[in-house]
Amino acid sequence: GAGVSQSPSNKVTEKGKDVELRCDPISGHTALYWYRQSLGQGLEFLIYFQGNSAPDKSGLPSDRFSAERTGGSVSTLTIQRTQQEDSAVYLCASSLSGTGPDTQYFGPGTRLTVL
Amino acid sequence: GIQVEQSPPDLILQEGANSTLRCNFSDSVNNLQWFHQNPWGQLINLFYIPSGTKQNGRLSATTVATERYSLLYISSSQTTDSGVYFCAISTGGGNKLTFGTGTQLKVEL
């Protein structure tokens, strides 16, 4: 596709349930990033994949959060045992190389509400 | 950690007015981007500008890396310019972005 796509656009879940959020990066982009935007914390980095390198997980807030990227393309962010503080918009971005001069392009986000 | 400060936090303009948004950062950068988040939440890339000056239509940006600040200029503002403007930077070897808290802009008729 022309841009980064994410699904679902909205997700409502009950506390304690697991959720999976999907990101399709721009074709040919080797770097993929997850961020989240919440009222209290603003926009914050979660995890970063670049090519076949080990992902940078330094922004994940707890071990309930994990992400994988299959075949160097699609990524899934999984949140286990969701808590109300996980409610936020989860944004995915991709970029051509992930190093050096490089522009990140963002998807429309998934709005997660934990009841 | 890296600090990214944006000013002003809020700005109201009459259509046709010009404005300058500022981003101060605490470390040397290898990536600096300006984004516009529209009322539907979409983050739109405006400029990749770790140094120097760029222009795109009514928008322009300047980054003075040695003095650790960047400016976004909006000229002849329109109601469609409303939204939140974010500055984001990365330092070191990776490109993970640290975002400022944004400038909320409202352009009125």
Short mmCIF file of C-alpha atoms in Angstrom, two decimals:
data_model
loop_
_atom_site.label_atom_id
_atom_site.label_comp_id
_atom_site.label_asym_id
_atom_site.label_seq_id
_atom_site.Cartn_x
_atom_site.Cartn_y
_atom_site.Cartn_z
CA GLY A 1 0.00 0.00 0.00
CA ALA A 2 0.88 3.65 -0.18
CA GLY A 3 1.22 4.22 3.54
CA VAL A 4 1.48 2.49 6.90
CA SER A 5 -1.71 0.69 7.79
CA GLN A 6 -2.89 -0.51 11.20
CA SER A 7 -5.70 -2.70 12.39
CA PRO A 8 -8.05 -2.60 14.08
CA SER A 9 -8.67 1.14 14.17
CA ASN A 10 -10.48 0.78 17.48
CA LYS A 11 -10.39 -1.95 20.09
CA VAL A 12 -12.41 -2.16 23.28
CA THR A 13 -11.51 -4.91 25.68
CA GLU A 14 -12.08 -5.94 29.24
CA LYS A 15 -9.40 -5.72 31.89
CA GLY A 16 -7.36 -8.92 31.99
CA LYS A 17 -7.89 -9.90 28.34
CA ASP A 18 -5.09 -10.17 25.79
CA VAL A 19 -5.08 -8.00 22.65
CA GLU A 20 -3.15 -8.05 19.38
CA LEU A 21 -2.55 -4.97 17.27
CA ARG A 22 -1.31 -5.21 13.70
CA CYS A 23 0.91 -2.97 11.61
CA ASP A 24 1.66 -3.17 7.89
CA PRO A 25 4.64 -0.94 7.06
CA ILE A 26 5.34 0.80 3.79
CA SER A 27 6.62 -1.70 1.26
CA GLY A 28 10.42 -1.78 1.18
CA HIS A 29 10.89 -0.14 4.57
CA THR A 30 13.26 -2.17 6.72
CA ALA A 31 12.67 -0.33 10.00
CA LEU A 32 9.44 -0.50 12.01
CA TYR A 33 8.58 1.29 15.24
CA TRP A 34 5.79 1.16 17.79
CA TYR A 35 4.82 4.18 19.87
CA ARG A 36 1.86 4.96 22.05
CA GLN A 37 0.06 8.18 22.80
CA SER A 38 -1.79 8.63 26.06
CA LEU A 39 -3.12 11.66 27.88
CA GLY A 40 -0.77 11.34 30.80
CA GLN A 41 2.42 10.32 29.03
CA GLY A 42 2.26 11.99 25.64
CA LEU A 43 3.91 10.19 22.73
CA GLU A 44 6.40 7.55 23.83
CA PHE A 45 8.57 4.98 22.09
CA LEU A 46 7.88 1.31 22.71
CA ILE A 47 9.94 -0.94 20.42
CA TYR A 48 11.98 -0.77 17.22
CA PHE A 49 12.80 -3.41 14.59
CA GLN A 50 15.51 -2.90 12.01
CA GLY A 51 16.15 -5.54 9.41
CA ASN A 52 17.24 -8.83 10.94
CA SER A 53 18.78 -7.24 14.02
CA ALA A 54 17.50 -7.94 17.51
CA PRO A 55 14.72 -5.49 18.31
CA ASP A 56 15.25 -2.54 20.65
CA LYS A 57 12.70 -3.22 23.39
CA SER A 58 13.88 -0.48 25.71
CA GLY A 59 10.55 1.38 25.68
CA LEU A 60 8.23 -1.49 26.58
CA PRO A 61 6.57 -0.55 29.89
CA SER A 62 6.23 -4.06 31.29
CA ASP A 63 6.69 -7.73 30.43
CA ARG A 64 3.01 -7.87 29.49
CA PHE A 65 3.98 -6.13 26.26
CA SER A 66 5.67 -7.96 23.40
CA ALA A 67 6.01 -7.54 19.67
CA GLU A 68 7.17 -9.55 16.74
CA ARG A 69 7.85 -8.86 13.12
CA THR A 70 7.41 -11.74 10.72
CA GLY A 71 9.25 -11.94 7.42
CA GLY A 72 10.65 -8.47 7.86
CA SER A 73 7.28 -6.92 7.13
CA VAL A 74 4.09 -7.13 9.21
CA SER A 75 4.36 -6.58 12.95
CA THR A 76 2.07 -7.54 15.79
CA LEU A 77 2.08 -5.85 19.19
CA THR A 78 0.60 -8.04 21.91
CA ILE A 79 -0.54 -6.85 25.29
CA GLN A 80 -1.33 -9.59 27.78
CA ARG A 81 -3.63 -9.23 30.78
CA THR A 82 -4.59 -5.69 29.79
CA GLN A 83 -4.91 -3.04 32.47
CA GLN A 84 -6.84 0.24 32.36
CA GLU A 85 -3.58 2.20 32.17
CA ASP A 86 -2.89 0.48 28.84
CA SER A 87 -5.67 2.54 27.28
CA ALA A 88 -4.02 4.70 24.62
CA VAL A 89 -3.57 5.13 20.90
CA TYR A 90 -0.91 2.75 19.62
CA LEU A 91 0.96 4.12 16.63
CA CYS A 92 3.16 2.28 14.21
CA ALA A 93 5.77 3.91 11.98
CA SER A 94 8.16 2.69 9.35
CA SER A 95 11.26 4.09 7.70
CA LEU A 96 13.51 3.11 4.85
CA SER A 97 16.63 2.11 6.73
CA GLY A 98 16.35 2.87 10.44
CA THR A 99 19.80 4.38 10.60
CA GLY A 100 21.37 7.65 9.55
CA PRO A 101 19.25 10.21 7.70
CA ASP A 102 15.86 8.58 7.76
CA THR A 103 12.25 9.78 7.88
CA GLN A 104 9.59 7.93 9.85
CA TYR A 105 6.07 7.69 8.49
CA PHE A 106 3.20 6.99 10.82
CA GLY A 107 0.06 4.93 10.49
CA PRO A 108 -3.38 6.08 11.65
CA GLY A 109 -3.11 4.26 14.98
CA THR A 110 -5.21 1.81 16.97
CA ARG A 111 -7.25 3.31 19.78
CA LEU A 112 -7.30 0.80 22.65
CA THR A 113 -9.81 1.16 25.45
CA VAL A 114 -9.57 -1.16 28.44
CA LEU A 115 -12.73 -1.26 30.52
CA GLY B 1 17.38 11.35 29.35
CA ILE B 2 16.78 13.49 26.32
CA GLN B 3 14.62 16.55 26.91
CA VAL B 4 12.49 18.06 24.16
CA GLU B 5 10.63 21.24 25.01
CA GLN B 6 8.15 22.96 22.75
CA SER B 7 6.71 26.43 22.98
CA PRO B 8 4.18 27.85 23.11
CA PRO B 9 1.97 25.04 24.41
CA ASP B 10 -1.14 26.67 22.94
CA LEU B 11 -1.64 29.19 20.18
CA ILE B 12 -4.74 30.79 18.69
CA LEU B 13 -4.42 32.63 15.38
CA GLN B 14 -6.69 34.48 13.04
CA GLU B 15 -6.69 33.09 9.54
CA GLY B 16 -3.94 34.71 7.49
CA ALA B 17 -1.62 35.31 10.42
CA ASN B 18 1.95 34.01 10.68
CA SER B 19 3.43 32.07 13.56
CA THR B 20 6.66 30.56 14.85
CA LEU B 21 6.82 27.38 16.89
CA ARG B 22 9.95 26.50 18.81
CA CYS B 23 11.58 23.22 19.81
CA ASN B 24 14.51 23.10 22.23
CA PHE B 25 16.42 19.90 22.82
CA SER B 26 19.04 18.86 25.29
CA ASP B 27 21.44 16.74 23.24
CA SER B 28 23.02 16.57 19.82
CA VAL B 29 20.65 14.96 17.33
CA ASN B 30 20.94 12.72 14.30
CA ASN B 31 17.27 12.99 13.42
CA LEU B 32 14.75 15.76 13.96
CA GLN B 33 11.26 15.70 12.52
CA TRP B 34 8.30 18.04 12.71
CA PHE B 35 4.84 16.49 12.59
CA HIS B 36 1.31 17.82 12.38
CA GLN B 37 -1.33 15.76 14.16
CA ASN B 38 -4.66 16.54 12.58
CA PRO B 39 -7.96 16.48 14.49
CA TRP B 40 -8.43 12.84 13.47
CA GLY B 41 -5.19 11.87 15.17
CA GLN B 42 -3.09 11.20 12.08
CA LEU B 43 0.56 12.19 12.45
CA ILE B 44 1.69 13.80 9.23
CA ASN B 45 5.36 14.25 8.55
CA LEU B 46 6.20 17.88 7.76
CA PHE B 47 9.99 18.02 7.73
CA TYR B 48 13.01 15.86 8.32
CA ILE B 49 15.47 18.55 9.43
CA PRO B 50 18.39 17.66 11.73
CA SER B 51 20.13 20.80 10.51
CA GLY B 52 19.67 23.65 8.06
CA THR B 53 16.56 25.18 6.53
CA LYS B 54 13.77 23.72 4.41
CA GLN B 55 10.60 25.12 2.92
CA ASN B 56 7.44 23.47 1.71
CA GLY B 57 4.76 25.89 0.56
CA ARG B 58 3.58 28.02 3.48
CA LEU B 59 5.68 26.04 5.93
CA SER B 60 9.36 26.31 6.58
CA ALA B 61 11.70 25.02 9.27
CA THR B 62 15.15 25.84 10.53
CA THR B 63 17.32 23.78 12.85
CA VAL B 64 20.42 25.22 14.49
CA ALA B 65 21.97 22.03 15.80
CA THR B 66 24.90 23.74 17.54
CA GLU B 67 22.45 25.78 19.63
CA ARG B 68 20.01 22.89 20.05
CA TYR B 69 16.82 24.38 18.76
CA SER B 70 14.51 24.17 15.78
CA LEU B 71 11.82 26.56 14.55
CA LEU B 72 8.74 25.85 12.48
CA TYR B 73 7.26 28.80 10.60
CA ILE B 74 3.67 28.85 9.40
CA SER B 75 2.75 31.71 7.11
CA SER B 76 -0.72 32.83 5.99
CA SER B 77 -2.32 30.33 8.34
CA GLN B 78 -5.52 28.51 7.35
CA THR B 79 -8.13 26.72 9.42
CA THR B 80 -6.80 23.42 8.09
CA ASP B 81 -3.52 24.15 9.89
CA SER B 82 -5.27 23.56 13.20
CA GLY B 83 -4.07 20.63 15.27
CA VAL B 84 -1.04 19.73 17.33
CA TYR B 85 2.49 20.24 16.09
CA PHE B 86 5.14 17.91 17.46
CA CYS B 87 8.88 18.06 17.32
CA ALA B 88 10.65 14.72 17.71
CA ILE B 89 14.33 13.88 17.89
CA SER B 90 16.63 10.91 18.03
CA THR B 91 20.22 10.75 19.19
CA GLY B 92 22.97 8.19 19.10
CA GLY B 93 22.96 5.18 16.82
CA GLY B 94 19.29 4.34 16.73
CA ASN B 95 16.41 6.32 15.31
CA LYS B 96 13.79 5.89 18.01
CA LEU B 97 12.11 9.26 18.43
CA THR B 98 11.60 11.25 21.61
CA PHE B 99 8.66 13.60 21.23
CA GLY B 100 8.04 17.01 22.69
CA THR B 101 4.73 17.80 24.36
CA GLY B 102 3.48 19.63 21.30
CA THR B 103 1.97 22.99 20.41
CA GLN B 104 -1.81 23.03 20.11
CA LEU B 105 -2.71 25.43 17.28
CA LYS B 106 -6.17 26.71 16.53
CA VAL B 107 -6.75 28.90 13.50
CA GLU B 108 -9.98 30.84 13.54
CA LEU B 109 -11.84 32.61 10.75
#
